[in-house]
Amino acid sequence: MRIFVLLLSVIFSPALFGESTGWSTYISEHGWATVSDTREGKGSLSEAIALVPDDVWLKHFRTFPSVGDVTIQNELHDFLASKYPELHNEALASAGNMHNPKVVALRVAFQEALMFTSLVTRINASLKSRCERITSASFEKFTIRNSGNQPTYSAMVWLSTKKCT
């Protein structure tokens, strides 16, 4: 049976699942799906994943870490500060725009830090029954903004999966 392009959103209360709202599911006619944190959707991450049929590869997750994502911001900061202190401090001391050479130098470290967030852990736990897992992170428009006690790391993040073998 041919899979049609669908854009689905969940209407169940995410509070029941202890997750933030805003996740939506896109199913491609080519046999893969993307779950996106749109902040405009109505569903939880668990519900968005549950909308993807078992025979459809849940290929990508897209999210936009923001100042409101306190846990992820703290995890990114702690990882970068402990594993890449020199690069991190140089990037923080410079203008945080995406073209700044000091921020560019932190891109690989940021990619690595993304893989160690609780979001990736939570997604992988949800994918276990599907025999899929997050294997890589990529991003667009990585910036660092200093405001207050801790910087805010911002980017359009893509988490990509592979099927278990």
PDB file of C-alpha atoms in Angstrom:
ATOM      1  CA  MET A   1       0.000   0.000   0.000  1.00  0.00           C
ATOM      2  CA  ARG A   2       1.345   3.392  -0.985  1.00  0.00           C
ATOM      3  CA  ILE A   3       2.043   5.797   1.849  1.00  0.00           C
ATOM      4  CA  PHE A   4       0.699   9.285   1.221  1.00  0.00           C
ATOM      5  CA  VAL A   5       2.263  12.443   2.480  1.00  0.00           C
ATOM      6  CA  LEU A   6       0.698  13.213   5.849  1.00  0.00           C
ATOM      7  CA  LEU A   7       1.239  15.909   8.369  1.00  0.00           C
ATOM      8  CA  LEU A   8      -0.103  14.704  11.674  1.00  0.00           C
ATOM      9  CA  SER A   9      -0.327  16.295  15.045  1.00  0.00           C
ATOM     10  CA  VAL A  10      -1.352  14.725  18.296  1.00  0.00           C
ATOM     11  CA  ILE A  11      -4.282  15.998  20.346  1.00  0.00           C
ATOM     12  CA  PHE A  12      -3.677  14.078  23.591  1.00  0.00           C
ATOM     13  CA  SER A  13      -2.453  15.966  26.616  1.00  0.00           C
ATOM     14  CA  PRO A  14       1.356  15.783  26.816  1.00  0.00           C
ATOM     15  CA  ALA A  15       1.101  16.405  30.553  1.00  0.00           C
ATOM     16  CA  LEU A  16       0.053  12.777  30.843  1.00  0.00           C
ATOM     17  CA  PHE A  17       3.464  11.782  29.536  1.00  0.00           C
ATOM     18  CA  GLY A  18       5.561  14.403  31.340  1.00  0.00           C
ATOM     19  CA  GLU A  19       6.883  15.861  28.090  1.00  0.00           C
ATOM     20  CA  SER A  20       6.867  19.224  26.414  1.00  0.00           C
ATOM     21  CA  THR A  21       4.348  19.978  23.714  1.00  0.00           C
ATOM     22  CA  GLY A  22       4.942  20.934  20.157  1.00  0.00           C
ATOM     23  CA  TRP A  23       6.031  17.744  18.412  1.00  0.00           C
ATOM     24  CA  SER A  24       4.521  16.865  15.056  1.00  0.00           C
ATOM     25  CA  THR A  25       4.997  13.963  12.662  1.00  0.00           C
ATOM     26  CA  TYR A  26       5.562  14.053   8.909  1.00  0.00           C
ATOM     27  CA  ILE A  27       5.350  10.817   6.941  1.00  0.00           C
ATOM     28  CA  SER A  28       6.851  10.847   3.446  1.00  0.00           C
ATOM     29  CA  GLU A  29       5.472   8.898   0.535  1.00  0.00           C
ATOM     30  CA  HIS A  30       8.986   7.430   0.209  1.00  0.00           C
ATOM     31  CA  GLY A  31       8.775   5.297   3.361  1.00  0.00           C
ATOM     32  CA  TRP A  32      10.414   7.506   5.984  1.00  0.00           C
ATOM     33  CA  ALA A  33       9.241   9.960   8.627  1.00  0.00           C
ATOM     34  CA  THR A  34      10.441  13.035  10.503  1.00  0.00           C
ATOM     35  CA  VAL A  35       9.350  14.120  13.968  1.00  0.00           C
ATOM     36  CA  SER A  36       9.787  17.860  14.545  1.00  0.00           C
ATOM     37  CA  ASP A  37       9.667  20.040  17.607  1.00  0.00           C
ATOM     38  CA  THR A  38       7.659  22.841  16.046  1.00  0.00           C
ATOM     39  CA  ARG A  39       6.521  24.414  19.333  1.00  0.00           C
ATOM     40  CA  GLU A  40       3.214  24.817  17.487  1.00  0.00           C
ATOM     41  CA  GLY A  41       2.164  21.183  17.448  1.00  0.00           C
ATOM     42  CA  LYS A  42      -0.052  19.804  20.146  1.00  0.00           C
ATOM     43  CA  GLY A  43       1.571  16.517  20.940  1.00  0.00           C
ATOM     44  CA  SER A  44       4.279  15.051  23.071  1.00  0.00           C
ATOM     45  CA  LEU A  45       7.382  13.378  21.715  1.00  0.00           C
ATOM     46  CA  SER A  46       6.016   9.937  22.664  1.00  0.00           C
ATOM     47  CA  GLU A  47       2.762  10.536  20.835  1.00  0.00           C
ATOM     48  CA  ALA A  48       4.523  11.892  17.734  1.00  0.00           C
ATOM     49  CA  ILE A  49       6.717   8.761  17.583  1.00  0.00           C
ATOM     50  CA  ALA A  50       3.678   6.520  18.104  1.00  0.00           C
ATOM     51  CA  LEU A  51       2.069   7.992  14.973  1.00  0.00           C
ATOM     52  CA  VAL A  52       4.788   6.487  12.767  1.00  0.00           C
ATOM     53  CA  PRO A  53       3.768   3.018  11.526  1.00  0.00           C
ATOM     54  CA  ASP A  54       6.258   0.233  12.262  1.00  0.00           C
ATOM     55  CA  ASP A  55       6.986  -0.277   8.558  1.00  0.00           C
ATOM     56  CA  VAL A  56       8.030   3.384   8.121  1.00  0.00           C
ATOM     57  CA  TRP A  57      11.604   4.370   8.993  1.00  0.00           C
ATOM     58  CA  LEU A  58      11.643   7.216  11.523  1.00  0.00           C
ATOM     59  CA  LYS A  59      14.650   8.803   9.851  1.00  0.00           C
ATOM     60  CA  HIS A  60      15.008  12.228  11.492  1.00  0.00           C
ATOM     61  CA  PHE A  61      14.153  14.324  14.504  1.00  0.00           C
ATOM     62  CA  ARG A  62      14.329  18.092  14.180  1.00  0.00           C
ATOM     63  CA  THR A  63      14.498  20.451  17.146  1.00  0.00           C
ATOM     64  CA  PHE A  64      15.477  24.005  17.976  1.00  0.00           C
ATOM     65  CA  PRO A  65      17.143  24.252  21.396  1.00  0.00           C
ATOM     66  CA  SER A  66      16.228  27.573  22.969  1.00  0.00           C
ATOM     67  CA  VAL A  67      16.629  29.492  26.192  1.00  0.00           C
ATOM     68  CA  GLY A  68      13.493  27.747  27.481  1.00  0.00           C
ATOM     69  CA  ASP A  69      15.124  24.307  27.193  1.00  0.00           C
ATOM     70  CA  VAL A  70      16.933  24.646  30.506  1.00  0.00           C
ATOM     71  CA  THR A  71      17.962  20.983  30.795  1.00  0.00           C
ATOM     72  CA  ILE A  72      19.408  20.770  27.286  1.00  0.00           C
ATOM     73  CA  GLN A  73      21.101  24.164  27.620  1.00  0.00           C
ATOM     74  CA  ASN A  74      22.738  23.025  30.878  1.00  0.00           C
ATOM     75  CA  GLU A  75      23.811  19.709  29.342  1.00  0.00           C
ATOM     76  CA  LEU A  76      25.348  21.419  26.310  1.00  0.00           C
ATOM     77  CA  HIS A  77      27.120  23.977  28.484  1.00  0.00           C
ATOM     78  CA  ASP A  78      28.487  21.387  30.924  1.00  0.00           C
ATOM     79  CA  PHE A  79      29.705  19.110  28.125  1.00  0.00           C
ATOM     80  CA  LEU A  80      31.428  21.887  26.171  1.00  0.00           C
ATOM     81  CA  ALA A  81      32.932  23.516  29.270  1.00  0.00           C
ATOM     82  CA  SER A  82      34.355  20.229  30.544  1.00  0.00           C
ATOM     83  CA  LYS A  83      35.452  18.513  27.309  1.00  0.00           C
ATOM     84  CA  TYR A  84      36.494  21.538  25.231  1.00  0.00           C
ATOM     85  CA  PRO A  85      37.276  24.302  27.763  1.00  0.00           C
ATOM     86  CA  GLU A  86      39.670  26.303  25.596  1.00  0.00           C
ATOM     87  CA  LEU A  87      37.517  26.295  22.450  1.00  0.00           C
ATOM     88  CA  HIS A  88      34.427  26.942  24.550  1.00  0.00           C
ATOM     89  CA  ASN A  89      35.945  29.897  26.417  1.00  0.00           C
ATOM     90  CA  GLU A  90      37.238  31.426  23.178  1.00  0.00           C
ATOM     91  CA  ALA A  91      33.811  31.132  21.564  1.00  0.00           C
ATOM     92  CA  LEU A  92      32.126  32.664  24.609  1.00  0.00           C
ATOM     93  CA  ALA A  93      34.558  35.576  24.645  1.00  0.00           C
ATOM     94  CA  SER A  94      33.833  36.421  21.006  1.00  0.00           C
ATOM     95  CA  ALA A  95      30.687  37.475  19.204  1.00  0.00           C
ATOM     96  CA  GLY A  96      28.477  34.401  19.071  1.00  0.00           C
ATOM     97  CA  ASN A  97      27.288  34.611  15.497  1.00  0.00           C
ATOM     98  CA  MET A  98      27.483  31.546  13.265  1.00  0.00           C
ATOM     99  CA  HIS A  99      30.228  32.979  11.030  1.00  0.00           C
ATOM    100  CA  ASN A 100      32.610  33.922  13.824  1.00  0.00           C
ATOM    101  CA  PRO A 101      35.763  31.750  13.518  1.00  0.00           C
ATOM    102  CA  LYS A 102      35.733  31.023  17.266  1.00  0.00           C
ATOM    103  CA  VAL A 103      32.166  29.692  17.049  1.00  0.00           C
ATOM    104  CA  VAL A 104      32.964  27.793  13.853  1.00  0.00           C
ATOM    105  CA  ALA A 105      35.823  26.087  15.726  1.00  0.00           C
ATOM    106  CA  LEU A 106      33.287  24.765  18.251  1.00  0.00           C
ATOM    107  CA  ARG A 107      30.970  23.134  15.684  1.00  0.00           C
ATOM    108  CA  VAL A 108      32.344  19.579  15.928  1.00  0.00           C
ATOM    109  CA  ALA A 109      32.299  19.778  19.718  1.00  0.00           C
ATOM    110  CA  PHE A 110      28.690  21.037  19.643  1.00  0.00           C
ATOM    111  CA  GLN A 111      27.733  18.126  17.396  1.00  0.00           C
ATOM    112  CA  GLU A 112      29.311  15.738  19.895  1.00  0.00           C
ATOM    113  CA  ALA A 113      27.606  17.482  22.826  1.00  0.00           C
ATOM    114  CA  LEU A 114      24.196  17.065  21.185  1.00  0.00           C
ATOM    115  CA  MET A 115      24.655  13.289  21.184  1.00  0.00           C
ATOM    116  CA  PHE A 116      25.135  13.325  24.973  1.00  0.00           C
ATOM    117  CA  THR A 117      21.923  15.186  25.810  1.00  0.00           C
ATOM    118  CA  SER A 118      19.019  13.679  27.690  1.00  0.00           C
ATOM    119  CA  LEU A 119      16.871  14.370  24.612  1.00  0.00           C
ATOM    120  CA  VAL A 120      18.884  11.843  22.584  1.00  0.00           C
ATOM    121  CA  THR A 121      18.728   9.380  25.474  1.00  0.00           C
ATOM    122  CA  ARG A 122      14.955   9.823  25.702  1.00  0.00           C
ATOM    123  CA  ILE A 123      14.467   9.451  21.947  1.00  0.00           C
ATOM    124  CA  ASN A 124      16.637   6.328  21.841  1.00  0.00           C
ATOM    125  CA  ALA A 125      14.609   4.792  24.678  1.00  0.00           C
ATOM    126  CA  SER A 126      11.413   5.494  22.721  1.00  0.00           C
ATOM    127  CA  LEU A 127      12.903   4.024  19.533  1.00  0.00           C
ATOM    128  CA  LYS A 128      14.143   0.788  21.097  1.00  0.00           C
ATOM    129  CA  SER A 129      10.931  -1.103  20.320  1.00  0.00           C
ATOM    130  CA  ARG A 130      11.153   0.102  16.694  1.00  0.00           C
ATOM    131  CA  CYS A 131      14.744  -1.155  16.387  1.00  0.00           C
ATOM    132  CA  GLU A 132      15.985   2.325  15.464  1.00  0.00           C
ATOM    133  CA  ARG A 133      18.400   4.652  17.240  1.00  0.00           C
ATOM    134  CA  ILE A 134      19.928   8.098  16.916  1.00  0.00           C
ATOM    135  CA  THR A 135      23.383   7.726  15.387  1.00  0.00           C
ATOM    136  CA  SER A 136      24.304  11.257  14.370  1.00  0.00           C
ATOM    137  CA  ALA A 137      23.583  14.910  14.951  1.00  0.00           C
ATOM    138  CA  SER A 138      23.891  17.759  12.509  1.00  0.00           C
ATOM    139  CA  PHE A 139      22.740  21.350  12.607  1.00  0.00           C
ATOM    140  CA  GLU A 140      22.325  24.616  10.797  1.00  0.00           C
ATOM    141  CA  LYS A 141      22.885  28.175  12.028  1.00  0.00           C
ATOM    142  CA  PHE A 142      24.752  27.429  15.256  1.00  0.00           C
ATOM    143  CA  THR A 143      25.068  30.504  17.466  1.00  0.00           C
ATOM    144  CA  ILE A 144      25.970  31.242  21.079  1.00  0.00           C
ATOM    145  CA  ARG A 145      24.374  34.128  22.925  1.00  0.00           C
ATOM    146  CA  ASN A 146      25.668  35.347  26.273  1.00  0.00           C
ATOM    147  CA  SER A 147      22.930  36.593  28.539  1.00  0.00           C
ATOM    148  CA  GLY A 148      22.969  36.261  32.280  1.00  0.00           C
ATOM    149  CA  ASN A 149      24.925  33.529  34.011  1.00  0.00           C
ATOM    150  CA  GLN A 150      25.031  30.988  31.207  1.00  0.00           C
ATOM    151  CA  PRO A 151      25.151  31.197  27.395  1.00  0.00           C
ATOM    152  CA  THR A 152      22.322  30.028  25.163  1.00  0.00           C
ATOM    153  CA  TYR A 153      23.225  27.601  22.377  1.00  0.00           C
ATOM    154  CA  SER A 154      20.945  27.861  19.383  1.00  0.00           C
ATOM    155  CA  ALA A 155      20.665  25.943  16.106  1.00  0.00           C
ATOM    156  CA  MET A 156      18.270  23.989  13.944  1.00  0.00           C
ATOM    157  CA  VAL A 157      19.285  20.488  15.032  1.00  0.00           C
ATOM    158  CA  TRP A 158      18.786  17.301  13.029  1.00  0.00           C
ATOM    159  CA  LEU A 159      19.125  13.977  14.817  1.00  0.00           C
ATOM    160  CA  SER A 160      19.376  11.093  12.347  1.00  0.00           C
ATOM    161  CA  THR A 161      18.618   7.439  12.956  1.00  0.00           C
ATOM    162  CA  LYS A 162      19.656   4.064  11.649  1.00  0.00           C
ATOM    163  CA  LYS A 163      17.836   0.811  11.811  1.00  0.00           C
ATOM    164  CA  CYS A 164      19.250  -1.773  14.196  1.00  0.00           C
ATOM    165  CA  THR A 165      21.205  -4.579  12.584  1.00  0.00           C
TER     166      THR A 165
END
